Amino acid sequence: VILLVGGTGYGTPAWDAGVHAILLGFVFAMVFGHAPIIFPAVLGIPIAYRPAFYVHLALLHASLLLRVAGDLAPWPAARAWGGLLNGLAVVLFLAGTAYGALALRAAREPAAGP
């Protein structure tokens, strides 16, 4: 909707908001949501589900809302903070997924005893 209303001029605030809404709001949300299923199938590394996986998803959408508001307002500080928090959400996703894989591996290994 943003691209239809705001135009498709490359480099415009509407273009930035629309492209990030699609790429971050949809594509990354799908990656976040399907990673616990796809990563084990592709990499052979099982990942334990943890309710904390919703933290990086919520941060992604909240920061995307801030970024899009910064583009459309125009409000450069909101755009910058939104972009920074978008990156943090991706880093939290990677860390949480790695932790889920390591936690499951540690739980499956027998405890080393004397």
Tab-separated table of C-alpha atoms in Angstrom:
chain	number	residue	atom	x	y	z
A	1	VAL	CA	0.000	0.000	0.000
A	2	ILE	CA	2.852	2.362	0.824
A	3	LEU	CA	4.414	1.814	-2.598
A	4	LEU	CA	1.085	2.210	-4.386
A	5	VAL	CA	0.202	5.448	-2.594
A	6	GLY	CA	3.692	6.916	-2.228
A	7	GLY	CA	4.991	6.016	-5.648
A	8	THR	CA	7.867	3.816	-6.651
A	9	GLY	CA	10.542	6.465	-7.042
A	10	TYR	CA	13.816	4.836	-6.051
A	11	GLY	CA	15.390	6.478	-3.004
A	12	THR	CA	12.236	8.208	-1.788
A	13	PRO	CA	11.015	7.771	1.791
A	14	ALA	CA	7.971	5.857	0.509
A	15	TRP	CA	10.264	3.482	-1.396
A	16	ASP	CA	12.416	2.893	1.680
A	17	ALA	CA	9.373	2.313	3.892
A	18	GLY	CA	7.698	-0.026	1.402
A	19	VAL	CA	10.753	-2.111	0.639
A	20	HIS	CA	11.651	-2.511	4.309
A	21	ALA	CA	8.064	-3.349	5.202
A	22	ILE	CA	8.134	-6.184	2.659
A	23	LEU	CA	11.674	-7.428	3.286
A	24	LEU	CA	11.746	-7.088	7.065
A	25	GLY	CA	8.080	-7.316	7.934
A	26	PHE	CA	7.292	-10.299	5.754
A	27	VAL	CA	10.462	-12.048	4.606
A	28	PHE	CA	12.375	-11.890	7.885
A	29	ALA	CA	9.245	-12.764	9.867
A	30	MET	CA	8.916	-15.896	7.712
A	31	VAL	CA	12.568	-16.751	8.270
A	32	PHE	CA	12.142	-16.278	12.027
A	33	GLY	CA	8.988	-18.370	12.082
A	34	HIS	CA	10.219	-21.241	9.940
A	35	ALA	CA	13.818	-21.472	11.168
A	36	PRO	CA	13.089	-24.103	13.864
A	37	ILE	CA	11.733	-26.358	11.107
A	38	ILE	CA	13.970	-25.502	8.145
A	39	PHE	CA	17.360	-25.329	9.880
A	40	PRO	CA	17.144	-28.901	11.238
A	41	ALA	CA	15.981	-30.197	7.840
A	42	VAL	CA	18.752	-28.441	5.908
A	43	LEU	CA	21.618	-28.429	8.416
A	44	GLY	CA	20.753	-31.559	10.392
A	45	ILE	CA	20.962	-29.611	13.653
A	46	PRO	CA	17.811	-29.828	15.786
A	47	ILE	CA	16.680	-26.622	17.473
A	48	ALA	CA	14.722	-26.618	20.716
A	49	TYR	CA	11.656	-24.394	20.663
A	50	ARG	CA	11.697	-21.686	23.316
A	51	PRO	CA	8.966	-19.120	23.993
A	52	ALA	CA	11.740	-16.501	23.970
A	53	PHE	CA	11.764	-16.840	20.161
A	54	TYR	CA	8.872	-14.366	20.177
A	55	VAL	CA	11.104	-11.634	21.644
A	56	HIS	CA	13.103	-11.055	18.468
A	57	LEU	CA	9.916	-11.271	16.376
A	58	ALA	CA	8.199	-8.625	18.506
A	59	LEU	CA	11.314	-6.433	18.385
A	60	LEU	CA	11.471	-6.826	14.609
A	61	HIS	CA	7.906	-5.621	14.130
A	62	ALA	CA	8.092	-2.820	16.694
A	63	SER	CA	11.339	-1.500	15.214
A	64	LEU	CA	9.932	-1.810	11.704
A	65	LEU	CA	6.937	0.278	12.740
A	66	LEU	CA	9.340	2.888	14.126
A	67	ARG	CA	11.407	2.837	10.945
A	68	VAL	CA	8.391	3.190	8.651
A	69	ALA	CA	7.011	6.015	10.810
A	70	GLY	CA	10.396	7.702	10.557
A	71	ASP	CA	10.300	7.409	6.773
A	72	LEU	CA	6.775	8.696	6.374
A	73	ALA	CA	6.801	11.471	9.023
A	74	PRO	CA	9.743	12.427	8.090
A	75	TRP	CA	11.514	11.795	11.360
A	76	PRO	CA	15.204	10.927	10.810
A	77	ALA	CA	15.883	9.911	14.423
A	78	ALA	CA	13.041	7.359	14.378
A	79	ARG	CA	14.264	5.995	11.064
A	80	ALA	CA	17.791	5.600	12.409
A	81	TRP	CA	16.669	3.964	15.676
A	82	GLY	CA	14.292	1.710	13.786
A	83	GLY	CA	17.097	0.547	11.513
A	84	LEU	CA	19.421	-0.066	14.453
A	85	LEU	CA	16.774	-2.053	16.314
A	86	ASN	CA	16.003	-4.024	13.122
A	87	GLY	CA	19.630	-5.136	13.108
A	88	LEU	CA	19.461	-5.991	16.800
A	89	ALA	CA	16.391	-8.161	16.156
A	90	VAL	CA	18.308	-10.128	13.511
A	91	VAL	CA	21.277	-10.575	15.871
A	92	LEU	CA	18.932	-11.752	18.652
A	93	PHE	CA	17.359	-14.211	16.217
A	94	LEU	CA	20.751	-15.675	15.322
A	95	ALA	CA	21.830	-15.857	18.970
A	96	GLY	CA	18.516	-17.367	20.104
A	97	THR	CA	18.569	-19.965	17.343
A	98	ALA	CA	22.156	-20.919	18.144
A	99	TYR	CA	21.283	-21.159	21.825
A	100	GLY	CA	18.277	-23.350	20.997
A	101	ALA	CA	20.519	-25.713	19.051
A	102	LEU	CA	23.196	-25.827	21.756
A	103	ALA	CA	20.677	-26.250	24.592
A	104	LEU	CA	19.072	-29.227	22.870
A	105	ARG	CA	22.452	-30.793	22.176
A	106	ALA	CA	23.511	-30.349	25.828
A	107	ALA	CA	20.248	-31.865	27.052
A	108	ARG	CA	20.700	-34.954	24.856
A	109	GLU	CA	24.311	-35.649	25.831
A	110	PRO	CA	24.792	-37.806	28.897
A	111	ALA	CA	26.308	-36.062	31.881
A	112	ALA	CA	29.994	-36.826	32.337
A	113	GLY	CA	30.470	-38.479	35.675
A	114	PRO	CA	33.456	-39.628	37.709
